[in-house]
PDB file of C-alpha atoms in Angstrom:
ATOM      1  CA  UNK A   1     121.594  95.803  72.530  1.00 66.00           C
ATOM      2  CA  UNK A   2     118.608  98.093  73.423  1.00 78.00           C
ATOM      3  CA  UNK A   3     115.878  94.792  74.612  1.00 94.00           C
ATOM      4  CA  UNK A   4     112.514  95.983  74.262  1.00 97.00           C
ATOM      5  CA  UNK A   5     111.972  99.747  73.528  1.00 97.00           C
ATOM      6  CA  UNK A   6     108.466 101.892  73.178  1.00 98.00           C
ATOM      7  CA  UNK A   7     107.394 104.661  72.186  1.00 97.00           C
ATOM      8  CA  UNK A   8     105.850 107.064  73.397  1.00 97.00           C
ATOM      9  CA  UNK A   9     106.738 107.225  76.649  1.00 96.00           C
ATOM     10  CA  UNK A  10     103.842 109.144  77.636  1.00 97.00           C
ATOM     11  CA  UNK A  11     100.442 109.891  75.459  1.00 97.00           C
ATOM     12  CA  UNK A  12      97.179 111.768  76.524  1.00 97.00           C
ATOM     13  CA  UNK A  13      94.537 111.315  74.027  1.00 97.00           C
ATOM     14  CA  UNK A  14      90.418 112.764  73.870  1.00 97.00           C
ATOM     15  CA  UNK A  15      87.797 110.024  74.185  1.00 98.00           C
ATOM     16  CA  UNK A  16      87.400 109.229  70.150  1.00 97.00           C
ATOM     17  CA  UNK A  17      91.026 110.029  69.097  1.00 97.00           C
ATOM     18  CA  UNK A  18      93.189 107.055  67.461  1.00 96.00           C
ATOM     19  CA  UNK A  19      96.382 105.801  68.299  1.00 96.00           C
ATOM     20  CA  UNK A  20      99.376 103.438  67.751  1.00 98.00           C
ATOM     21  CA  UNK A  21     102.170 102.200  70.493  1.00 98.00           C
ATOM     22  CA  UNK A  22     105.322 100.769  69.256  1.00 97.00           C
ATOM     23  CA  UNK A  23     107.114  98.451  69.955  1.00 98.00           C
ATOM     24  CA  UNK A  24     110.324  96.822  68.443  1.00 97.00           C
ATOM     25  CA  UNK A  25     112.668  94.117  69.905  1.00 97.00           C
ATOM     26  CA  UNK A  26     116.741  93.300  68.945  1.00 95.00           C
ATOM     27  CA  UNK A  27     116.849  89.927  70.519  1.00 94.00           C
ATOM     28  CA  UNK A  28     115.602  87.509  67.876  1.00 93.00           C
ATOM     29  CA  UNK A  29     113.034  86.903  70.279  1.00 93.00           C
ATOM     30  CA  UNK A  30     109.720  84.927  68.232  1.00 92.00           C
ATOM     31  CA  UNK A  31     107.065  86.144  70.680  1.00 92.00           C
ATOM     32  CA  UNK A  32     105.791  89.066  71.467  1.00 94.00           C
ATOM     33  CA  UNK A  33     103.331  90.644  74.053  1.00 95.00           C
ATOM     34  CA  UNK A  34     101.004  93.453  74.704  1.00 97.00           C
ATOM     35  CA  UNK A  35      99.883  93.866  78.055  1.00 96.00           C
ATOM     36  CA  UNK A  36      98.462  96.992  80.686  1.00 97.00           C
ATOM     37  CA  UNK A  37      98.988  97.706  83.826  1.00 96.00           C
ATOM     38  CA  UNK A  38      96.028  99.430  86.284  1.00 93.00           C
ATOM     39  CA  UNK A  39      96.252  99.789  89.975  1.00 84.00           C
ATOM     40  CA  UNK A  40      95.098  96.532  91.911  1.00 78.00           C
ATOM     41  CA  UNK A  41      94.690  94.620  88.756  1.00 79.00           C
ATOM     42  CA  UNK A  42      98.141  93.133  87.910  1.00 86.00           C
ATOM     43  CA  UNK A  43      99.226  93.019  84.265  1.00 93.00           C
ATOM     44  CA  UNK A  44      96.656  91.769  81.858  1.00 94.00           C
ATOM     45  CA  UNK A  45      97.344  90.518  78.205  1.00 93.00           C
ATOM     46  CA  UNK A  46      95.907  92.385  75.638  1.00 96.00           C
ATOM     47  CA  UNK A  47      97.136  90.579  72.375  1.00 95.00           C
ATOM     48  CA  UNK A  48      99.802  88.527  71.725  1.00 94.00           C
ATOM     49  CA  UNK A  49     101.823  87.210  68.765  1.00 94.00           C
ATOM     50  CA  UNK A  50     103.888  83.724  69.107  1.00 90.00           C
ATOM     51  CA  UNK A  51     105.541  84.204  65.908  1.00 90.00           C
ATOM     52  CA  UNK A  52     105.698  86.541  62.989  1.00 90.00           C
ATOM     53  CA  UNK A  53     102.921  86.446  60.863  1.00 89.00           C
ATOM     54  CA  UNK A  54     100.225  85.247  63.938  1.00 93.00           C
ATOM     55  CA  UNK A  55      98.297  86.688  66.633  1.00 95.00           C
ATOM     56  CA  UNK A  56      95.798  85.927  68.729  1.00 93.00           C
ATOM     57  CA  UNK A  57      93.573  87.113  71.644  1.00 94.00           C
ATOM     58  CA  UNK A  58      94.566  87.783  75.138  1.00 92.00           C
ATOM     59  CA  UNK A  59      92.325  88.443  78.634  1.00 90.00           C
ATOM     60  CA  UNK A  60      91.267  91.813  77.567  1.00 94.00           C
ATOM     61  CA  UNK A  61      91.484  92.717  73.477  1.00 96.00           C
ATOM     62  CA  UNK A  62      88.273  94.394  73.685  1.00 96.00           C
ATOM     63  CA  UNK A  63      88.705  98.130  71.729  1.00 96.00           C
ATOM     64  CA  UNK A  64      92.268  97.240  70.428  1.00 98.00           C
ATOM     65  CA  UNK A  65      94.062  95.645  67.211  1.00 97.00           C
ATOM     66  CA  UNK A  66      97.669  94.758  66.572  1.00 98.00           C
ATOM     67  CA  UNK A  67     100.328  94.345  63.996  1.00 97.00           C
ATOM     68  CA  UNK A  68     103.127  91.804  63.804  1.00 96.00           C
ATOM     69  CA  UNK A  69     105.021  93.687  61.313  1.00 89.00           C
ATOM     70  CA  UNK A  70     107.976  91.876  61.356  1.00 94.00           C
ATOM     71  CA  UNK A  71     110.217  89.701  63.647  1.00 95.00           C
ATOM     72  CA  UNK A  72     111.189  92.775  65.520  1.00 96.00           C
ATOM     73  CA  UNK A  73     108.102  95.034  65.702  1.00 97.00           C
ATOM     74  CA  UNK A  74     104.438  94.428  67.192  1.00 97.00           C
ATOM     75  CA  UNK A  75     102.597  97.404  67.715  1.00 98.00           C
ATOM     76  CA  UNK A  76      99.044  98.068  69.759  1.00 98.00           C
ATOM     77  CA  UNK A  77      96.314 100.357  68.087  1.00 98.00           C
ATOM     78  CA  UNK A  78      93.328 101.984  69.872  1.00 97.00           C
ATOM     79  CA  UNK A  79      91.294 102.885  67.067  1.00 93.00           C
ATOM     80  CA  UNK A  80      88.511 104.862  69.638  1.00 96.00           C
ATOM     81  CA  UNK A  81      89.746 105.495  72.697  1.00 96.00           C
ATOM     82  CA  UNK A  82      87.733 105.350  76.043  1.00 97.00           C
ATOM     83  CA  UNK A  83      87.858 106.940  79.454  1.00 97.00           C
ATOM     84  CA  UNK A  84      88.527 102.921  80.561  1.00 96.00           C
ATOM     85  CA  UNK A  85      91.390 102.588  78.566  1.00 97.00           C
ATOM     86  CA  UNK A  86      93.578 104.742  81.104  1.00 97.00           C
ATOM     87  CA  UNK A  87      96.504 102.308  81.639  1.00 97.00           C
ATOM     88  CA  UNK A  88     100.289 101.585  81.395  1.00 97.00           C
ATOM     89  CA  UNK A  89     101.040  99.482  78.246  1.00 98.00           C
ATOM     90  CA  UNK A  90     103.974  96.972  78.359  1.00 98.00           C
ATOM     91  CA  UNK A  91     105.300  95.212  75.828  1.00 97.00           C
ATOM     92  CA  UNK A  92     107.802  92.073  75.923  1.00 95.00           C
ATOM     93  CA  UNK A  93     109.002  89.787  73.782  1.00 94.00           C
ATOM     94  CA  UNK A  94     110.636  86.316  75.249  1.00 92.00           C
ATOM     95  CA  UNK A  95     111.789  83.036  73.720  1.00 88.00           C
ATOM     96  CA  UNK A  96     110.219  79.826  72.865  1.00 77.00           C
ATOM     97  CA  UNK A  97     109.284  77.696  75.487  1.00 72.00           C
ATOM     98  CA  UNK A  98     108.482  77.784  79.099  1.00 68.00           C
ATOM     99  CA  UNK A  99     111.892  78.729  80.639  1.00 74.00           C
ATOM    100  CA  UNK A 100     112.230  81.130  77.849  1.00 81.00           C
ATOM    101  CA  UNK A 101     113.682  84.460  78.794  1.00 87.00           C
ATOM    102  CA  UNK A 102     111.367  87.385  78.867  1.00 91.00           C
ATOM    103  CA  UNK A 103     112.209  90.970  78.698  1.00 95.00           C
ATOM    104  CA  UNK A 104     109.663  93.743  79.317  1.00 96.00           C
ATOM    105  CA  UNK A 105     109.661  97.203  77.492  1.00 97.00           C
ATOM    106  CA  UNK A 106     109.862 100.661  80.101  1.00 96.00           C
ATOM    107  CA  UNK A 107     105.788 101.234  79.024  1.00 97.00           C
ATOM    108  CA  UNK A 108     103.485 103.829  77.982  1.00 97.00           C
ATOM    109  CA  UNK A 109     101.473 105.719  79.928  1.00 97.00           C
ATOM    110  CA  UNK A 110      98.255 106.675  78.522  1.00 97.00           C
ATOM    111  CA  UNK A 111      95.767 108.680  79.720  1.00 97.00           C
ATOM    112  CA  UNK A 112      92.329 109.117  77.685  1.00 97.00           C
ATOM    113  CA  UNK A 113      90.242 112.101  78.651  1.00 96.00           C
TER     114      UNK A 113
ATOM    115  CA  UNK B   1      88.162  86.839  89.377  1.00 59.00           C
ATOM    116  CA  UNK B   2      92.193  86.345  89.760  1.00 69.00           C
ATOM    117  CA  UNK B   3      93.639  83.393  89.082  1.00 83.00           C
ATOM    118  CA  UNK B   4      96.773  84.305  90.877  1.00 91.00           C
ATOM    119  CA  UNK B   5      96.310  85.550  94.443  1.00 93.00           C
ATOM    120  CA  UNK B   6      99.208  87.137  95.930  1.00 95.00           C
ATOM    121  CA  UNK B   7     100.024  87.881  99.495  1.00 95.00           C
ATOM    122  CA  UNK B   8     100.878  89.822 101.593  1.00 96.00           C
ATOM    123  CA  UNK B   9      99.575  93.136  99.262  1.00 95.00           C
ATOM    124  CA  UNK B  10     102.067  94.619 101.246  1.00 96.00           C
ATOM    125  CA  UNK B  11     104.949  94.888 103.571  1.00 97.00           C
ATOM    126  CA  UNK B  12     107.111  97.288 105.398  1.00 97.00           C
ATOM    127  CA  UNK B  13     109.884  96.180 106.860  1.00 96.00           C
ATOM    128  CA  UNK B  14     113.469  97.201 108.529  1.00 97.00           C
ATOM    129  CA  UNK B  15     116.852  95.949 106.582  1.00 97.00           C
ATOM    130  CA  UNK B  16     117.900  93.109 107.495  1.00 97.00           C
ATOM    131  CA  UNK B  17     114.538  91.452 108.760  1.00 97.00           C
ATOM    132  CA  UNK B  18     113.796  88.139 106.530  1.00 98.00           C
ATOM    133  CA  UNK B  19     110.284  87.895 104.577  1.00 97.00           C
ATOM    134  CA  UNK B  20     108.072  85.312 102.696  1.00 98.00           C
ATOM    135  CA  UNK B  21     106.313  86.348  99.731  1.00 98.00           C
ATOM    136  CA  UNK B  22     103.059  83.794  98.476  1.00 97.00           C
ATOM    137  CA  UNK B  23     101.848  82.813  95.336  1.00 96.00           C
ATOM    138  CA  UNK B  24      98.600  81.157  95.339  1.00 95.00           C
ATOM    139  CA  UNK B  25      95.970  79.151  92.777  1.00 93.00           C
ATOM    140  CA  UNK B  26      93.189  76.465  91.987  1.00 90.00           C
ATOM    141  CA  UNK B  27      95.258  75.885  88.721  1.00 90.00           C
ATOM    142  CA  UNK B  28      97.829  73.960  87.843  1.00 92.00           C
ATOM    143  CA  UNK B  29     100.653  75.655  86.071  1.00 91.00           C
ATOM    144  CA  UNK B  30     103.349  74.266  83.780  1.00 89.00           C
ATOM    145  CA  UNK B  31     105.697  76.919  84.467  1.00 90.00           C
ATOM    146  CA  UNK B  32     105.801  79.885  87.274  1.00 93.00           C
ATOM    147  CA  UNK B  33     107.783  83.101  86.784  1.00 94.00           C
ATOM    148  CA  UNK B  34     108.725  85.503  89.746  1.00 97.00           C
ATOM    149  CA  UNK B  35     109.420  89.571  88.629  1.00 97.00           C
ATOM    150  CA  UNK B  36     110.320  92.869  90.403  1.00 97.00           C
ATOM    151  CA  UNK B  37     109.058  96.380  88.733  1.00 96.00           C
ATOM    152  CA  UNK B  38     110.316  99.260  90.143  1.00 94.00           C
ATOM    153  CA  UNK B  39     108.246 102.499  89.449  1.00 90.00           C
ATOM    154  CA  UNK B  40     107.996 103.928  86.360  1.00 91.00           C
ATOM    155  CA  UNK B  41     109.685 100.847  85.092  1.00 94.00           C
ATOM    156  CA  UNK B  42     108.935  97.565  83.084  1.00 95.00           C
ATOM    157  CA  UNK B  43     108.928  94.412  85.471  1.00 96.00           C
ATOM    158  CA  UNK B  44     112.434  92.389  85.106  1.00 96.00           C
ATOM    159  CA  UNK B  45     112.223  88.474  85.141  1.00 95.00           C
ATOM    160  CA  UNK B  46     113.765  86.929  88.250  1.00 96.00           C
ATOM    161  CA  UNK B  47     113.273  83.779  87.896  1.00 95.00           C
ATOM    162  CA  UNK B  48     111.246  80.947  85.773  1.00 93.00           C
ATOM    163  CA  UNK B  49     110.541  77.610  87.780  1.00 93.00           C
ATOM    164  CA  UNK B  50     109.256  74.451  85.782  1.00 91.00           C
ATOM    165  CA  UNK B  51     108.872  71.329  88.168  1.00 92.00           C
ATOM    166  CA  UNK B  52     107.108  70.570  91.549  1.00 93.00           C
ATOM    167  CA  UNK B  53     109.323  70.909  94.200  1.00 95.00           C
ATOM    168  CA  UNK B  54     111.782  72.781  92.396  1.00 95.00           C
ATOM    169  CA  UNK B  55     113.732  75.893  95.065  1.00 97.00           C
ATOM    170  CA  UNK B  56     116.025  78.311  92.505  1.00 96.00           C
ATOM    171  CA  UNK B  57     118.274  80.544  94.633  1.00 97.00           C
ATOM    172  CA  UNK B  58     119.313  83.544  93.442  1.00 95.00           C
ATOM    173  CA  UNK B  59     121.535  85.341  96.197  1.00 95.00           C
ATOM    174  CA  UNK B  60     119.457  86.472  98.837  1.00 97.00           C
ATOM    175  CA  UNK B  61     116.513  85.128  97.102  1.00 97.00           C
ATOM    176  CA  UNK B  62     115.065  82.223  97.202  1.00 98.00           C
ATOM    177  CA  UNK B  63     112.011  80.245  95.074  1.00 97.00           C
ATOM    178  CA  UNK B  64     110.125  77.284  95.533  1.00 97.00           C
ATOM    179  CA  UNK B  65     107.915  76.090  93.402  1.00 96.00           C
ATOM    180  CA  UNK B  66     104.767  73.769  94.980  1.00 95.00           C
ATOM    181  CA  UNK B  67     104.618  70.155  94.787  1.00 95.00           C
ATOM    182  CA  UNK B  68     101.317  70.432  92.889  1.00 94.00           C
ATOM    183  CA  UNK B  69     102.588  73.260  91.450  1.00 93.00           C
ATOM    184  CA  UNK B  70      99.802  75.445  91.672  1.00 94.00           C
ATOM    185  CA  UNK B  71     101.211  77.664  93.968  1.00 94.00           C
ATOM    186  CA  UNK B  72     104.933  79.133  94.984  1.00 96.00           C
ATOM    187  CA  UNK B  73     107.244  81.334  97.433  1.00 97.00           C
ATOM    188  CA  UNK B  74     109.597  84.254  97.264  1.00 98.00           C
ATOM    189  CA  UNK B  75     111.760  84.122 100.656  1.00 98.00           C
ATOM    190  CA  UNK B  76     114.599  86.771 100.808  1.00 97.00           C
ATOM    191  CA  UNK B  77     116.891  86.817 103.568  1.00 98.00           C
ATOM    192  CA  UNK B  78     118.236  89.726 105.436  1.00 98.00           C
ATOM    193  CA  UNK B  79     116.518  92.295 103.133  1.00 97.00           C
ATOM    194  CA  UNK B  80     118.098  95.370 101.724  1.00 97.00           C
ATOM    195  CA  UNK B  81     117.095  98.728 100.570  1.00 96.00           C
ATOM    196  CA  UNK B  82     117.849  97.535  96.977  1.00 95.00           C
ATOM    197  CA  UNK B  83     115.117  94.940  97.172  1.00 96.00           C
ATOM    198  CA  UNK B  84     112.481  97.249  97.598  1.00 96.00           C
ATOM    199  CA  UNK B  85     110.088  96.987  95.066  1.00 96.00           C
ATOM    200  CA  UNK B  86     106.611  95.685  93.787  1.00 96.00           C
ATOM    201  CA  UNK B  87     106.967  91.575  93.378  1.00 97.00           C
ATOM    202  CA  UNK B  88     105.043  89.861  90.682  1.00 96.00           C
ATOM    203  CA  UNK B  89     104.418  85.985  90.101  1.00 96.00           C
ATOM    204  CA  UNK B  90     103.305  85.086  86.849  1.00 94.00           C
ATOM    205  CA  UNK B  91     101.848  81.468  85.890  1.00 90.00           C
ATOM    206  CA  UNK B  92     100.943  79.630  82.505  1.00 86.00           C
ATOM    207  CA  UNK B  93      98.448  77.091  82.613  1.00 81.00           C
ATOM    208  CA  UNK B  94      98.903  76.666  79.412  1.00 77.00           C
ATOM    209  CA  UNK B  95     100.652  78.604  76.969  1.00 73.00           C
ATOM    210  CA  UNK B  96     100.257  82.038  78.301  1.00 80.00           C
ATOM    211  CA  UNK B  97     101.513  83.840  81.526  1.00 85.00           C
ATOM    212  CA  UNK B  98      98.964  85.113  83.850  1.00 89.00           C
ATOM    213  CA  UNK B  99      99.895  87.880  86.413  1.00 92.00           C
ATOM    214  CA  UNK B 100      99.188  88.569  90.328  1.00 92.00           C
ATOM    215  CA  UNK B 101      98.513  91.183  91.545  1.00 89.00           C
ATOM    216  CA  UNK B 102     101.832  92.126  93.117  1.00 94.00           C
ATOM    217  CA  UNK B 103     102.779  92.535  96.726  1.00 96.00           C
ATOM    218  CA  UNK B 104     104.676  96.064  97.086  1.00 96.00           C
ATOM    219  CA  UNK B 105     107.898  95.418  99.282  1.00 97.00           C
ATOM    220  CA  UNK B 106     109.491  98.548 101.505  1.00 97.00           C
ATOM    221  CA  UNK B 107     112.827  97.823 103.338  1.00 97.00           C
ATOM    222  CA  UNK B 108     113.820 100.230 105.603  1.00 97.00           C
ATOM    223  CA  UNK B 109     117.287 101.317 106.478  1.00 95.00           C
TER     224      UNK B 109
END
């Protein structure tokens, strides 16, 4: 039972250059999360997806796009990446409802030069 | 503009010394959610609190959860070395969780 895993661990891209972060969960979890992490600002959500086959818009979607490719995957795509999008990605998954349990993936640090 | 405020941003303190942690908002949440992320790691859930007036205890720690529920508290008693760590409360107005901004936690031996 691995949780939530992602890969990579660590990615430096150009300004311009694409890119895709995995993420895949083994606990039969319905919804899944994409959110980053910059100093001072707390964790924002990027996208999320509250059950295979939807997803919707979070605080800051703005030069991303995701996949819900199945139950157990939900990856994060920069398609152009900017100077701005310097971050730590985290995915999690959790279960329905508000005293659901959520896990968190170990994140991606990206750094866009 | 945050919707959660946390505070203190942070702390320092020696082991064994007790401390509050606050959680604080205009909004109204339907559920609160209390996390600590050690560096270089992804935050783990503590604990999820649902109803005003609700206090969880978990060990050494210990949450309450406002009346109005817009707002909540982390106390841990007689702090260890273990617990340092950056503290995050999370809150869903509605259907989502939004995030503070942490308050970093150093205990001391």
């Amino acid at each position: 039972n691995a949780g939530v895993t992602q890969t990579p661990k660590f990615q430096v891209l150009k300004t311009g250059q694409s890119m895709t972060l995995q993420c895949a969960q083994d606990m039969n979890h319905n919804s899944m999360y994409w959110y980053r992490q910059d100093p001072g600002m707390g964790l924002r959500l990027i996208y999320y997806s509250a059950s295979e086959g939807t997803t919707d818009k979070g605080e800051v979607p703005n030069g991303y796009n995701v996949s819900r490719l199945n139950k157990r995957e939900f990856s994060l795509r920069l398609e152009s990446a900017a100077p701005s999008q310097t971050s730590v990605y985290f995915c999690a998954s959790s279960e329905v409802g508000p005293s659901g349990r959520w896990v968190f993936g170990p994140g991606t640090r990206l750094t866009v030069l | 503009t945050q919707l959660l405020e946390q505070s203190p941003q942070f702390l320092s303190i020696q082991e064994g010394e007790n401390l509050t942690v606050y959680c604080n908002s205009s909004s109204v949440f339907s559920s609160l959610q209390w996390y600590r992320q050690e560096p270089g790691e992804g935050p783990v859930l503590l604990v999820t609190v649902v109803t005003g007036g609700e206090v969880k205890k978990l060990k050494r720690l210990t949450f309450q959860f406002g009346d109005a529920r817009k707002d909540s508290s982390l106390h841990i008693t007689a702090a260890q070395p273990g617990d340092t760590g950056l503290y995050l409360c999370a809150g869903a107005p509605g259907n989502q969780f939004y995030f503070g901004t942490g308050t970093s936690l150093t205990v001391i031996p």
